[in-house]
Amino acid sequence: MAEKSIAVIGAGKWGQALHFALSQNQKCLITSRTKRDIKDFVDLQTALDCEYLVIAIPAQEIREWLQENFVFSGQKILVAAKGIEASTGEFLNEIYEEFVPSKNIGFISGPSFASEVIQALPAGIVINSKSKKLYEKFAPMFPRFLKTYYSDDVVGAEICGAYKNVIAIASGICQGLKLGNNARASLISRGLVEMQRFGKEFGAKKDSFLGLSGAGDLFLTASSELSRNFRVGLGLAGGKKLETILEELGEVAEGVKTSEAIFKLSKKYKIYTPIAKEVKLILDGKNPHDSLKDLLRS
Ligand SMILES: NC(=O)c1ccc[n+]([C@@H]2O[C@H](COP(=O)([O-])OP(=O)(O)OC[C@H]3O[C@@H](n4cnc5c(N)ncnc54)[C@H](O)[C@@H]3O)[C@@H](O)[C@H]2O)c1
Ligand SMILES: O=P(O)(O)OC[C@H](O)CO
């Protein structure tokens, strides 16, 4: 293993932005399943041989990727994805724990549009890990324009990052239906309460929902057309088919599959999650106006 070397795995929007950020203080490699003509691009094995890895592969694809490509040999890893696996309802930390010991892994959360990070605009992010030592190793690798905070609330951060994508879809629908600013503020704040209620069931800490990982990322994503999830909502409100919306987007919108996972988990553990439920039903074809009536009634 090449000591102190770092690589980003996954060269989508977020992988490329993180590669840019991590290249400010040291050399950083990047790899992807298809060869890309970008600086520092290497083959997968060269990346896997690095001591530090940042994995930016979407939540629905990561289990298969790990099974096919990953052998743990002491690497220290940051997970950059935000989502819950729809087929199983498992959180990313549960998927990764089969492959990596918890002291070697952390999860990035907080408000961070790739398109702004890649312009070196300032933001605060959280590195969530059971190991503070891991945080201390990664933190100096980030550039000054990204202020890093530490939290040990891995499950809380994960739920914040995944759930806010679903509320962002709802908020995009709200905007697309022209329901007004009052409605959107009501939706986002009730969304935050709902996320926290859901998180409590899995041992998440309340503070995570009030900080960068929760409120910070939710307010960002649920109020900007820079968000892919928000744009999915706009498309749904405009009567477009989900297939068409995703095709036009051409990038991942994790909230789509995460809404299925939340729906399943809420049923299993009897958690009251009305907004996520309506998002799932709209994605399945329910008329958003009927969802609005049902939300106002429930
Ligand atoms: N874009 C952002 O602003 C942002 C910010 C924070 C977190 N995230 C999260 O980061 C993750 C990735 O988002 P993105 O913006 O890079 O999406 P993207 O659609 O731009 O890129 C996804 C990348 O994943 C790769 N990929 C997909 N399936 C794969 C597989 N089976 N094996 C290997 N690679 C595969 C694709 O080749 C692509 O490079 C998502 O979970 C997203 O929620 C994104
Ligand atoms: O574009 P979105 O909706 O995937 O959101 C990107 C990030 O998660 C914002 O922090």
XYZ file of C-alpha atoms and ligand atoms in Angstrom:
352
model
C 0.000 0.000 0.000
C 1.283 3.467 -0.918
C 1.397 5.299 2.433
C -0.348 8.684 2.829
C -1.629 8.412 -0.759
C -5.269 9.298 -1.408
C -7.737 8.425 -4.163
C -11.356 9.174 -4.965
C -13.352 6.257 -6.376
C -16.254 7.330 -8.620
C -15.849 10.246 -11.014
C -19.389 11.602 -11.060
C -20.217 15.188 -10.022
C -19.395 14.681 -6.355
C -16.359 12.463 -6.918
C -14.828 15.095 -9.206
C -15.585 17.936 -6.793
C -14.015 16.011 -3.901
C -11.014 15.202 -6.073
C -10.614 18.928 -6.790
C -10.929 19.792 -3.073
C -8.531 17.078 -1.929
C -5.980 18.031 -4.579
C -5.409 21.420 -2.900
C -3.280 20.050 -0.021
C -1.792 16.900 -1.575
C -1.762 14.838 -4.715
C -5.079 13.042 -5.079
C -5.857 10.279 -7.599
C -9.251 9.517 -9.090
C -10.773 6.480 -10.784
C -14.092 5.462 -12.269
C -15.657 2.414 -13.939
C -15.256 4.085 -17.338
C -11.967 5.687 -18.294
C -12.148 9.476 -18.125
C -9.901 12.107 -19.608
C -9.324 13.922 -16.316
C -6.235 14.923 -14.350
C -4.808 12.246 -11.983
C -7.031 9.536 -13.472
C -5.714 6.036 -12.629
C -6.936 2.464 -12.960
C -8.974 0.982 -10.137
C -6.155 -1.138 -8.693
C -3.822 1.869 -8.370
C -6.581 3.684 -6.493
C -7.342 0.712 -4.242
C -3.647 0.540 -3.304
C -3.841 4.003 -1.688
C -3.932 4.306 2.099
C -6.838 6.799 2.033
C -9.952 6.334 -0.092
C -13.014 8.498 -0.661
C -15.803 6.461 -2.235
C -18.388 8.431 -4.255
C -20.436 5.589 -5.754
C -24.229 5.926 -5.307
C -25.974 4.057 -2.488
C -27.943 1.637 -4.699
C -24.797 0.411 -6.485
C -22.289 0.192 -3.671
C -23.009 -3.326 -2.326
C -22.378 -4.956 -5.687
C -19.330 -2.779 -6.278
C -17.825 -3.780 -2.929
C -18.535 -7.463 -3.553
C -16.908 -7.359 -6.975
C -13.992 -5.012 -6.387
C -13.042 -4.481 -2.789
C -10.640 -6.326 -0.503
C -9.842 -4.627 2.783
C -6.109 -4.182 3.364
C -6.056 -1.505 6.044
C -7.327 1.451 3.970
C -8.956 4.405 5.705
C -12.200 5.244 3.980
C -14.653 8.131 3.682
C -18.052 7.398 2.182
C -19.437 10.301 0.146
C -22.841 8.888 -0.893
C -26.162 9.885 0.695
C -28.863 7.263 0.441
C -30.455 4.108 1.866
C -30.436 0.838 -0.091
C -33.978 0.348 -1.423
C -33.859 -3.436 -1.923
C -32.970 -4.148 1.744
C -33.626 -0.928 3.677
C -30.021 -1.132 4.934
C -28.009 1.964 5.777
C -24.627 2.429 4.113
C -22.768 1.788 7.372
C -24.507 -1.604 7.590
C -23.469 -2.475 4.038
C -19.871 -1.347 4.565
C -19.486 -3.141 7.911
C -19.208 -6.466 6.062
C -16.115 -5.118 4.300
C -14.417 -2.516 6.537
C -13.928 -2.313 10.349
C -15.786 0.638 11.906
C -12.560 2.310 13.083
C -11.442 2.598 9.463
C -14.541 4.248 8.048
C -16.232 7.642 8.136
C -19.186 9.268 6.360
C -19.281 12.785 4.893
C -22.394 14.874 5.552
C -23.494 18.505 5.431
C -24.562 21.078 2.823
C -22.254 20.623 -0.154
C -23.372 21.039 -3.741
C -20.593 19.648 -5.930
C -21.011 22.571 -8.340
C -20.007 25.024 -5.570
C -17.233 22.892 -4.040
C -15.574 22.651 -7.446
C -15.454 26.487 -7.539
C -13.707 26.490 -4.132
C -16.673 28.249 -2.507
C -16.752 27.891 1.306
C -18.854 25.315 3.174
C -18.964 23.340 6.406
C -18.988 19.551 6.266
C -19.041 16.837 8.911
C -16.915 13.700 9.029
C -18.886 11.136 10.972
C -16.969 8.176 12.338
C -16.768 5.970 15.395
C -13.052 6.829 15.366
C -11.972 10.379 16.145
C -8.470 9.329 15.068
C -9.806 8.680 11.583
C -11.308 12.185 11.522
C -7.977 13.638 12.672
C -6.192 11.894 9.803
C -8.646 13.064 7.129
C -9.361 16.618 8.357
C -5.974 18.172 7.353
C -6.414 16.732 3.859
C -9.364 19.028 3.193
C -8.721 22.542 1.845
C -9.329 25.672 3.906
C -12.518 26.507 2.041
C -14.139 23.347 3.478
C -14.364 23.587 7.249
C -14.569 20.090 8.734
C -16.367 19.124 11.926
C -16.328 15.794 13.756
C -19.263 13.713 14.932
C -19.520 10.100 16.096
C -23.214 9.927 15.121
C -22.763 7.805 12.012
C -26.363 6.627 11.760
C -27.722 10.137 12.456
C -25.609 11.699 9.705
C -26.558 8.994 7.274
C -30.265 9.395 7.931
C -29.991 13.189 7.623
C -28.149 12.946 4.288
C -30.517 10.363 2.843
C -33.822 11.707 4.199
C -33.250 15.312 3.129
C -33.164 14.103 -0.488
C -36.734 12.834 -0.121
C -37.914 16.083 1.487
C -36.156 17.960 -1.344
C -38.308 16.046 -3.852
C -41.400 17.048 -1.847
C -40.209 20.653 -1.790
C -39.653 20.649 -5.552
C -43.210 19.361 -5.984
C -44.457 22.130 -3.690
C -42.603 24.730 -5.759
C -43.767 23.201 -9.050
C -47.387 23.306 -7.898
C -46.914 26.994 -6.950
C -48.184 26.421 -3.423
C -46.301 29.438 -2.092
C -43.521 30.204 0.375
C -45.616 29.461 3.474
C -46.334 25.959 2.238
C -42.686 25.318 1.423
C -41.463 26.522 4.828
C -44.123 24.379 6.517
C -43.099 21.361 4.476
C -39.381 21.768 5.170
C -39.825 22.274 8.902
C -42.253 19.350 9.232
C -39.792 17.389 7.108
C -37.089 18.074 9.666
C -39.364 16.863 12.473
C -40.169 13.733 10.436
C -36.494 12.990 9.745
C -35.714 13.283 13.416
C -38.620 11.014 14.406
C -37.403 8.415 11.920
C -33.806 8.756 13.105
C -34.731 8.327 16.776
C -35.932 4.796 16.013
C -32.409 3.914 14.839
C -30.506 5.608 17.660
C -29.633 8.865 15.850
C -28.745 11.887 18.011
C -31.087 14.893 18.026
C -28.165 17.335 17.643
C -27.274 15.922 14.239
C -30.672 17.008 12.893
C -30.199 20.577 14.119
C -26.690 21.004 12.711
C -24.969 20.904 9.324
C -25.904 17.278 8.568
C -29.634 17.782 9.164
C -31.031 21.311 8.999
C -27.987 22.575 7.044
C -28.240 20.070 4.228
C -32.049 20.007 4.269
C -32.396 23.799 3.953
C -29.876 23.786 1.103
C -31.278 20.901 -0.893
C -34.957 21.649 -0.351
C -34.699 25.240 -1.500
C -32.528 25.227 -4.599
C -32.820 24.197 -8.207
C -29.144 23.204 -7.985
C -30.450 20.069 -6.248
C -31.172 17.103 -8.514
C -33.763 15.843 -6.033
C -35.533 19.211 -5.973
C -35.586 19.143 -9.787
C -37.156 15.664 -9.730
C -39.950 17.213 -7.661
C -40.385 20.077 -10.129
C -40.686 17.551 -12.957
C -43.275 15.474 -11.096
C -45.363 18.586 -10.375
C -45.200 19.398 -14.068
C -46.763 16.033 -14.868
C -43.635 14.475 -16.370
C -43.040 10.729 -16.135
C -40.334 9.698 -13.675
C -38.485 7.864 -16.444
C -38.308 11.048 -18.530
C -37.234 13.155 -15.554
C -34.378 10.796 -14.708
C -33.307 10.531 -18.315
C -33.186 14.324 -18.658
C -31.336 14.621 -15.323
C -28.609 12.199 -16.397
C -27.283 12.094 -12.830
C -28.302 10.287 -9.692
C -31.173 11.594 -7.514
C -30.855 9.383 -4.429
C -34.194 10.516 -2.977
C -36.114 8.419 -5.517
C -34.880 5.054 -4.228
C -34.424 6.291 -0.674
C -38.149 7.093 -0.481
C -38.816 3.371 -1.126
C -36.399 2.391 1.640
C -37.988 4.824 4.114
C -41.466 3.577 3.159
C -40.412 -0.018 3.886
C -38.619 0.783 7.132
C -41.469 2.984 8.372
C -43.925 0.153 7.773
C -41.695 -2.397 9.468
C -40.997 -0.264 12.565
C -44.353 1.571 12.567
C -42.848 5.060 12.233
C -45.103 7.972 11.226
C -43.471 9.447 8.091
C -46.295 11.127 6.106
C -44.164 13.287 3.775
C -41.832 10.470 2.701
C -44.894 8.257 2.190
C -46.558 10.772 -0.150
C -43.300 11.233 -2.092
C -43.122 7.460 -2.593
C -46.772 7.335 -3.699
C -46.322 10.267 -6.137
C -43.264 8.519 -7.593
C -45.530 5.489 -8.053
C -48.087 7.619 -9.933
C -50.344 9.307 -7.336
C -51.587 12.780 -8.300
C -49.590 15.366 -6.258
C -52.800 17.372 -5.629
C -54.314 14.310 -3.899
C -51.133 13.964 -1.837
C -51.459 17.596 -0.764
C -55.057 17.017 0.379
C -53.976 13.906 2.293
C -51.054 15.708 3.947
C -53.273 18.590 5.050
C -55.770 16.098 6.510
C -53.322 13.747 8.290
N -23.480 16.070 -6.519
C -23.505 16.559 -5.284
O -23.639 17.776 -5.097
C -23.399 15.631 -4.101
C -23.033 16.190 -2.860
C -22.973 15.359 -1.749
C -23.256 14.009 -1.879
N -23.576 13.492 -3.088
C -23.839 12.053 -3.175
O -22.740 11.430 -3.833
C -23.199 10.273 -4.540
C -22.750 10.364 -5.988
O -23.367 11.502 -6.546
P -22.817 12.232 -7.852
O -23.246 13.641 -7.756
O -21.368 11.980 -8.047
O -23.676 11.478 -8.978
P -23.414 11.363 -10.544
O -24.676 10.877 -11.128
O -22.811 12.629 -11.038
O -22.297 10.241 -10.651
C -22.435 8.947 -10.138
C -21.128 8.212 -10.360
O -21.238 6.894 -9.835
C -20.683 5.999 -10.771
N -21.336 4.693 -10.667
C -22.646 4.436 -10.785
N -22.858 3.110 -10.681
C -21.645 2.549 -10.475
C -21.213 1.218 -10.307
N -22.062 0.201 -10.318
N -19.892 1.001 -10.141
C -19.027 2.020 -10.156
N -19.381 3.306 -10.307
C -20.677 3.549 -10.469
C -20.976 6.613 -12.126
O -20.082 6.133 -13.105
C -20.765 8.078 -11.837
O -19.410 8.403 -12.016
C -24.718 10.233 -4.352
O -25.000 9.374 -3.284
C -25.063 11.663 -3.981
O -26.237 11.742 -3.211
C -23.650 14.273 -4.216
O -28.219 17.495 -5.962
P -28.696 16.650 -4.821
O -30.159 16.791 -4.558
O -28.257 15.222 -4.979
O -27.965 17.190 -3.486
C -26.578 17.280 -3.433
C -26.022 17.328 -2.017
O -26.440 16.229 -1.255
C -26.242 18.618 -1.298
O -25.567 18.627 -0.059
